[in-house]
mmCIF file of C-alpha atoms in Angstrom:
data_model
loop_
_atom_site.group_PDB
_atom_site.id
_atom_site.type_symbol
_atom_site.label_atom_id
_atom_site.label_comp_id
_atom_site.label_asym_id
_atom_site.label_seq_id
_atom_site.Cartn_x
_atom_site.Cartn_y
_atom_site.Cartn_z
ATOM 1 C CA UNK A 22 -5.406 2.461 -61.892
ATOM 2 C CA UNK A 23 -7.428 5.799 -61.029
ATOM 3 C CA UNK A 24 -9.931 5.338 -58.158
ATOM 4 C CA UNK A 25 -13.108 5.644 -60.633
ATOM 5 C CA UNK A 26 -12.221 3.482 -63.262
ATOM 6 C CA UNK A 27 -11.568 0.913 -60.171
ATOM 7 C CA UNK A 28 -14.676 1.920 -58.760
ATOM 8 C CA UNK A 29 -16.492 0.840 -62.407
ATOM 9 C CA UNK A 30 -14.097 -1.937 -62.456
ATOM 10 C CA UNK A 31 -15.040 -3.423 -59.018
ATOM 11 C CA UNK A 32 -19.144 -2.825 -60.219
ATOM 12 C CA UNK A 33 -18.818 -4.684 -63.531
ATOM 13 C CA UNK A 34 -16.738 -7.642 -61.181
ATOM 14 C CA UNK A 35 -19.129 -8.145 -58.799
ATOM 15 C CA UNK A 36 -21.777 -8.258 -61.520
ATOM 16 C CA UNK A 37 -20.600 -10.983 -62.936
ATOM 17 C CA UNK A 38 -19.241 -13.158 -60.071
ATOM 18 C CA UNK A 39 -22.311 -12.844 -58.302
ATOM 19 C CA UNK A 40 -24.650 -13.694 -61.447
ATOM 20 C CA UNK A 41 -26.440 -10.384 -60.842
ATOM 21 C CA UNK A 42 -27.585 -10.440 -64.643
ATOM 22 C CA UNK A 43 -30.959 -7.829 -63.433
ATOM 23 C CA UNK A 44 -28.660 -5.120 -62.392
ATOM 24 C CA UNK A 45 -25.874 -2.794 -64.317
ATOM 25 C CA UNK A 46 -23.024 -1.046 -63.052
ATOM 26 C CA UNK A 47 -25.547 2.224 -63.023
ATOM 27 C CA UNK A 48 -27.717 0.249 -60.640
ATOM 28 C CA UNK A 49 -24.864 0.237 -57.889
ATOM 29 C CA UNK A 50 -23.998 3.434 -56.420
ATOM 30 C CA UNK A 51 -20.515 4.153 -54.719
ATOM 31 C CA UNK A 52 -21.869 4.694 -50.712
ATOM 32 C CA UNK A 53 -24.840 2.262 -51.228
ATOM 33 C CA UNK A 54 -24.063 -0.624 -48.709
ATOM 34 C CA UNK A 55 -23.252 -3.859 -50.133
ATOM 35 C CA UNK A 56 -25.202 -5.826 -47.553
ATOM 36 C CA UNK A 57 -28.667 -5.761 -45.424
ATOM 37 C CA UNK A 58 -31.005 -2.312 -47.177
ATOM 38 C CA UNK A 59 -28.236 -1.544 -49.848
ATOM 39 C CA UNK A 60 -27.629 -4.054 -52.672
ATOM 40 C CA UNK A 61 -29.017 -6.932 -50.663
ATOM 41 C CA UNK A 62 -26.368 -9.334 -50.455
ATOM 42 C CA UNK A 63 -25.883 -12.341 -48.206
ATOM 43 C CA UNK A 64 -23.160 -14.145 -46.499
ATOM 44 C CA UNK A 65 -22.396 -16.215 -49.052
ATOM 45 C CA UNK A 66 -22.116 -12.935 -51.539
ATOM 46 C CA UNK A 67 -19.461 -12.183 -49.016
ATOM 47 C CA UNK A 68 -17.714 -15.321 -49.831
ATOM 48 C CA UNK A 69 -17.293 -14.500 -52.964
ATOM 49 C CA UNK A 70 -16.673 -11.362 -52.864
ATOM 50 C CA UNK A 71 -13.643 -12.273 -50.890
ATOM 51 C CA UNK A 72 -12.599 -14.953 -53.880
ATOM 52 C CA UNK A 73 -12.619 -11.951 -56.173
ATOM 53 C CA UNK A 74 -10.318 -10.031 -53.909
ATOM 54 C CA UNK A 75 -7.601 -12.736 -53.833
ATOM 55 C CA UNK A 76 -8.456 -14.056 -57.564
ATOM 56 C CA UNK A 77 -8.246 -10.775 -59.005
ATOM 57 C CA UNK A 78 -5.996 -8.121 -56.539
ATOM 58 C CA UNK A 79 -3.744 -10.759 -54.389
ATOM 59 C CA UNK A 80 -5.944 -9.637 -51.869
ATOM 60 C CA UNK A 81 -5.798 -12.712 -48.969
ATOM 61 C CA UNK A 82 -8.611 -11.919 -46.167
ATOM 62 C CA UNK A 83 -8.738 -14.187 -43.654
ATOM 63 C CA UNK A 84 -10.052 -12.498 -40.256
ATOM 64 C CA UNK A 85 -14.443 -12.020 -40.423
ATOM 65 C CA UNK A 86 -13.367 -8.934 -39.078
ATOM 66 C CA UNK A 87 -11.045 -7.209 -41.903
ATOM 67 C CA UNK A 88 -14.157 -8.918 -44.815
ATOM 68 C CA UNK A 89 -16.787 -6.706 -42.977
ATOM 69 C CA UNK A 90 -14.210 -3.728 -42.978
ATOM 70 C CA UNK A 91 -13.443 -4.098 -46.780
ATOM 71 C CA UNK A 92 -16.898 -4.610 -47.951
ATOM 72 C CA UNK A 93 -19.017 -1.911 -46.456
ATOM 73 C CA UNK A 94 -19.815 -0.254 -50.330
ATOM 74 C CA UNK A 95 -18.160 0.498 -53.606
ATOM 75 C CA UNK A 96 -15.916 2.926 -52.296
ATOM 76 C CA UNK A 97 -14.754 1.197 -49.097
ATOM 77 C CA UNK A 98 -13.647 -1.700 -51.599
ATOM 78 C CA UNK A 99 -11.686 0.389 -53.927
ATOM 79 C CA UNK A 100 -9.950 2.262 -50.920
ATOM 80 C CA UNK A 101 -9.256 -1.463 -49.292
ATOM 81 C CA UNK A 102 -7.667 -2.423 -52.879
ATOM 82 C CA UNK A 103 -5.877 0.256 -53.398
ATOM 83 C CA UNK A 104 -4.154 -0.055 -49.895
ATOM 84 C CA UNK A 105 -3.850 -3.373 -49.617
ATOM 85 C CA UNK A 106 -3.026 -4.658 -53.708
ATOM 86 C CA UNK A 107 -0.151 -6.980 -54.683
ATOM 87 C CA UNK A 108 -1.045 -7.582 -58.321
#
């Protein structure tokens, strides 16, 4: 899959399995951070985000470390999937 279409993919994803039904894939830019000033999310959010990896790219992360690595913004995400992907 190109990187934008993942990018757009990864947007539309996290819409949905966070239940963020006030925002559209517009609404999230590709460097904005995920967490804290940027989109806002929690530690929970991270959680899931984390599900989605492994539910929807065979993406297992297990170390705190390597989540907070992955899931800086859009594009850290999309790089981490594309490296890492066994679907």
């Amino acid at each position: 899959m190109e990187k934008e279409a993942l990018k757009e993919q990864l947007k539309t994803q996290i819409i949905q399995f966070l239940n963020l039904t006030d925002l559209t894939t517009a609404d999230i830019k590709d460097d904005e951070p995920l967490f804290g000033d940027g989109l806002g999310l929690d530690s929970i959010d991270s959680l899931e985000l984390i599900v989605l990896l492994k539910k929807e790219y065979g993406i297992d992360i297990r170390d705190p470390k390597e989540g907070r690595k992955a899931l800086v913004d859009i594009n850290t995400m999309a790089d981490y999937i594309v490296e890492y992907r066994t679907k």
